Amino acid sequence: MIMFAVDFAVAAMLAVGMALILARLFVGPTLYDRVLAVNAFGTKTVLFLVVFALMAGETAAIDIALLYALVNFIATIAILKFFRYRSLEVALSQMALRRAVDREDD
């Protein structure tokens, strides 16, 4: 009974944290604040899934949480790359070349 109460308290604190992150998402003054908020919300979702897995005794949910963490990481990198280079088709080797050209133009 005590473990259930602890798990419920942790889940409630995660829910409060997620609500605060949503506030940052909608109020965030810059694009990067909003991307950071989305990434943090995804991280809290992973933690919430793990707590849910512990409460329900379902170990398969931990695998789903890990998969979600991987998708969240890749999505964040893709969003940041898109807003930096305005394309997802730029290869990593070309990014350094483009960055060097941008510096010469300045």
Short mmCIF file of C-alpha atoms in Angstrom, two decimals:
data_model
loop_
_atom_site.label_atom_id
_atom_site.label_comp_id
_atom_site.label_asym_id
_atom_site.label_seq_id
_atom_site.Cartn_x
_atom_site.Cartn_y
_atom_site.Cartn_z
CA MET A 1 0.00 0.00 0.00
CA ILE A 2 2.87 2.38 0.80
CA MET A 3 4.58 1.67 -2.55
CA PHE A 4 1.34 2.46 -4.38
CA ALA A 5 1.09 5.77 -2.50
CA VAL A 6 4.71 6.61 -3.37
CA ASP A 7 4.15 5.74 -7.04
CA PHE A 8 0.97 7.82 -7.08
CA ALA A 9 2.78 10.78 -5.49
CA VAL A 10 5.58 10.55 -8.07
CA ALA A 11 3.01 10.37 -10.88
CA ALA A 12 1.22 13.43 -9.47
CA MET A 13 4.50 15.40 -9.28
CA LEU A 14 5.29 14.41 -12.87
CA ALA A 15 1.84 15.61 -13.94
CA VAL A 16 2.44 18.97 -12.24
CA GLY A 17 5.83 19.23 -13.96
CA MET A 18 4.23 18.41 -17.31
CA ALA A 19 1.65 21.16 -16.76
CA LEU A 20 4.42 23.68 -16.07
CA ILE A 21 6.26 22.56 -19.20
CA LEU A 22 3.09 23.02 -21.23
CA ALA A 23 2.88 26.57 -19.89
CA ARG A 24 6.46 27.16 -21.12
CA LEU A 25 5.50 25.66 -24.47
CA PHE A 26 2.66 28.13 -25.00
CA VAL A 27 4.34 31.18 -23.43
CA GLY A 28 7.93 30.56 -24.54
CA PRO A 29 9.24 33.71 -26.15
CA THR A 30 11.55 32.02 -28.65
CA LEU A 31 11.38 28.99 -30.89
CA TYR A 32 14.18 27.30 -28.99
CA ASP A 33 12.28 27.67 -25.70
CA ARG A 34 9.36 25.89 -27.31
CA VAL A 35 11.54 23.11 -28.76
CA LEU A 36 13.14 22.65 -25.35
CA ALA A 37 9.68 22.48 -23.78
CA VAL A 38 8.59 19.80 -26.25
CA ASN A 39 11.74 17.80 -25.53
CA ALA A 40 11.26 18.15 -21.77
CA PHE A 41 7.61 17.14 -22.11
CA GLY A 42 8.72 14.01 -23.97
CA THR A 43 11.20 13.21 -21.23
CA LYS A 44 8.52 13.59 -18.57
CA THR A 45 6.26 11.36 -20.64
CA VAL A 46 8.94 8.66 -20.61
CA LEU A 47 9.24 8.93 -16.84
CA PHE A 48 5.45 8.85 -16.52
CA LEU A 49 5.32 5.66 -18.62
CA VAL A 50 7.96 4.04 -16.41
CA VAL A 51 6.02 4.94 -13.25
CA PHE A 52 2.87 3.58 -14.88
CA ALA A 53 4.72 0.37 -15.75
CA LEU A 54 5.86 -0.02 -12.15
CA MET A 55 2.36 0.64 -10.82
CA ALA A 56 0.70 -1.77 -13.25
CA GLY A 57 3.45 -4.39 -13.10
CA GLU A 58 3.78 -4.34 -16.90
CA THR A 59 7.42 -4.57 -17.92
CA ALA A 60 6.52 -4.18 -21.60
CA ALA A 61 5.63 -0.54 -20.94
CA ILE A 62 9.28 0.15 -20.08
CA ASP A 63 10.25 -0.97 -23.59
CA ILE A 64 7.63 1.37 -25.00
CA ALA A 65 9.04 4.19 -22.85
CA LEU A 66 12.54 3.56 -24.19
CA LEU A 67 11.26 3.56 -27.75
CA TYR A 68 9.39 6.80 -27.10
CA ALA A 69 12.59 8.35 -25.66
CA LEU A 70 14.46 7.45 -28.84
CA VAL A 71 11.74 8.91 -31.07
CA ASN A 72 11.66 12.06 -28.91
CA PHE A 73 15.42 12.52 -29.26
CA ILE A 74 15.42 12.03 -33.02
CA ALA A 75 12.44 14.36 -33.46
CA THR A 76 14.14 17.09 -31.44
CA ILE A 77 17.32 16.84 -33.49
CA ALA A 78 15.31 16.89 -36.73
CA ILE A 79 13.32 19.97 -35.65
CA LEU A 80 16.46 21.85 -34.65
CA LYS A 81 18.21 20.86 -37.88
CA PHE A 82 15.22 21.99 -39.92
CA PHE A 83 15.04 25.40 -38.28
CA ARG A 84 18.81 25.87 -38.55
CA TYR A 85 19.25 24.83 -42.19
CA ARG A 86 15.65 25.11 -43.52
CA SER A 87 15.97 21.59 -44.88
CA LEU A 88 16.28 18.02 -43.62
CA GLU A 89 18.17 16.96 -46.74
CA VAL A 90 21.45 18.67 -45.86
CA ALA A 91 24.09 16.07 -45.00
CA LEU A 92 26.24 16.50 -41.91
CA SER A 93 29.37 16.93 -44.06
CA GLN A 94 27.72 19.78 -45.96
CA MET A 95 26.64 21.52 -42.76
CA ALA A 96 30.22 22.42 -41.84
CA LEU A 97 30.83 23.71 -45.37
CA ARG A 98 27.63 25.77 -45.32
CA ARG A 99 28.52 27.15 -41.88
CA ALA A 100 31.94 28.20 -43.18
CA VAL A 101 30.35 29.92 -46.18
CA ASP A 102 27.89 31.73 -43.90
CA ARG A 103 30.80 33.07 -41.82
CA GLU A 104 32.55 34.38 -44.93
CA ASP A 105 29.42 36.25 -45.96
CA ASP A 106 29.24 38.04 -42.57
#
